[in-house]
Tab-separated table of C-alpha atoms in Angstrom:
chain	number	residue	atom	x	y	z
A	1	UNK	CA	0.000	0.000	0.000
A	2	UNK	CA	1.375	3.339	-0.732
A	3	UNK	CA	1.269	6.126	1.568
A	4	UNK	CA	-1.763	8.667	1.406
A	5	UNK	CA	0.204	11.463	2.983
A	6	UNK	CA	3.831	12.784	2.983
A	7	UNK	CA	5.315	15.153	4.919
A	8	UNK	CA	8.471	16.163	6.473
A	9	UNK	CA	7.155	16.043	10.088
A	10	UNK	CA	4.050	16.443	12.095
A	11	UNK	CA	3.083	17.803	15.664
A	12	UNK	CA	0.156	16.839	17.852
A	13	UNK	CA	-1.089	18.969	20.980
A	14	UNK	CA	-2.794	16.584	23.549
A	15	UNK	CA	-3.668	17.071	27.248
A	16	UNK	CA	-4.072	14.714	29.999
A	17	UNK	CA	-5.575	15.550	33.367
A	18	UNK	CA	-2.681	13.755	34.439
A	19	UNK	CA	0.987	12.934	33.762
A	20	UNK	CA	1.719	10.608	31.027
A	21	UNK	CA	4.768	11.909	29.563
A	22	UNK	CA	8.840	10.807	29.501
A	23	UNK	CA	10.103	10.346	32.918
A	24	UNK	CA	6.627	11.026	34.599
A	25	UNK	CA	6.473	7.315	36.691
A	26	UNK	CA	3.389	6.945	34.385
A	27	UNK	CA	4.592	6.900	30.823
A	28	UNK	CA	3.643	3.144	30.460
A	29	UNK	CA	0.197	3.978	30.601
A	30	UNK	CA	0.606	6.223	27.511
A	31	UNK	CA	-1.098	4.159	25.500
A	32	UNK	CA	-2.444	7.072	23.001
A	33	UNK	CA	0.894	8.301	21.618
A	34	UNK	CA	1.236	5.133	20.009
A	35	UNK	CA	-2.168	4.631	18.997
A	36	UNK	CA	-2.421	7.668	17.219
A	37	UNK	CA	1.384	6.997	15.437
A	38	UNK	CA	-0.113	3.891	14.839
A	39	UNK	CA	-3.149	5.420	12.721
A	40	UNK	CA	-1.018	8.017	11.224
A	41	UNK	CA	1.063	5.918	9.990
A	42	UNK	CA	-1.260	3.737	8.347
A	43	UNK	CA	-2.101	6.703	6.118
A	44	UNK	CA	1.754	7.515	5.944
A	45	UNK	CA	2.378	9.851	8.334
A	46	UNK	CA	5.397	8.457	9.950
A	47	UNK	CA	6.992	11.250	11.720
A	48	UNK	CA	4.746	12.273	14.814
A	49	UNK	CA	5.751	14.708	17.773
A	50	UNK	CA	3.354	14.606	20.046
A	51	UNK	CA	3.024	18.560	22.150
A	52	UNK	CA	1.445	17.480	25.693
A	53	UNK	CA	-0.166	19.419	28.309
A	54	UNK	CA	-0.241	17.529	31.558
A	55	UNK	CA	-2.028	17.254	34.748
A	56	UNK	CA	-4.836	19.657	34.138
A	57	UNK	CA	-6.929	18.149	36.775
A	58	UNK	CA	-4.712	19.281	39.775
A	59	UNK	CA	-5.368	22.685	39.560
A	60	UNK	CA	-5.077	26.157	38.233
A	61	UNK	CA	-1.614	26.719	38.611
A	62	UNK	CA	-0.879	23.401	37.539
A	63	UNK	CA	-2.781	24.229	34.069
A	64	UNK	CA	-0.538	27.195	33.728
A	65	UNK	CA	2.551	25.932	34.251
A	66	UNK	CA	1.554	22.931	31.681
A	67	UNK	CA	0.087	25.654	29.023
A	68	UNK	CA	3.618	27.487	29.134
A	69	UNK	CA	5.742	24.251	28.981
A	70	UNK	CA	3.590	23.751	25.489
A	71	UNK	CA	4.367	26.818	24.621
A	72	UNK	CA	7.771	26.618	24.457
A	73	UNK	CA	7.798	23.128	23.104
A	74	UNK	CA	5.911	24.885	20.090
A	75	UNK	CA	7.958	27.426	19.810
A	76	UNK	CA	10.892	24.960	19.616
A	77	UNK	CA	9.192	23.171	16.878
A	78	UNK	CA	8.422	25.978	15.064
A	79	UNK	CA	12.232	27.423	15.452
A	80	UNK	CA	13.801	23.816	14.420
């Protein structure tokens, strides 16, 4: 099958109410990262950052500080 789609790369904001990310203690329950490579790449999208926003569900300040850490990470996507 041929791909559908090509691209160089692709980003993907998500949030989690809570903390699913690299080095979180949780990361093995990430299960939708690689779902949604999975899908993407069926199509041929094969090169998938994923932009997260974590732990929305413990608070305000919590929601801020994960809303700025996207921020930069989109900023350092756009910049690379």
């Amino acid at each position: 099958m041929d791909n559908l789609y090509i691209h160089d790369t692709n980003k993907i904001g998500r949030y989690a109410d809570g903390s699913f990310g690299a080095g979180d203690g949780m990361e093995y329950l990430n299960h939708q990262d690689s779902y949604l490579k999975t899908v993407f790449g069926m199509i041929g999208i094969t090169d998938v950052n994923f932009i997260h926003v974590n732990n929305t569900a413990k608070g305000e300040e919590a929601v801020r500080e994960a809303i700025a850490g996207a921020h930069v990470a989109i900023e350092q996507a756009i910049a690379a």
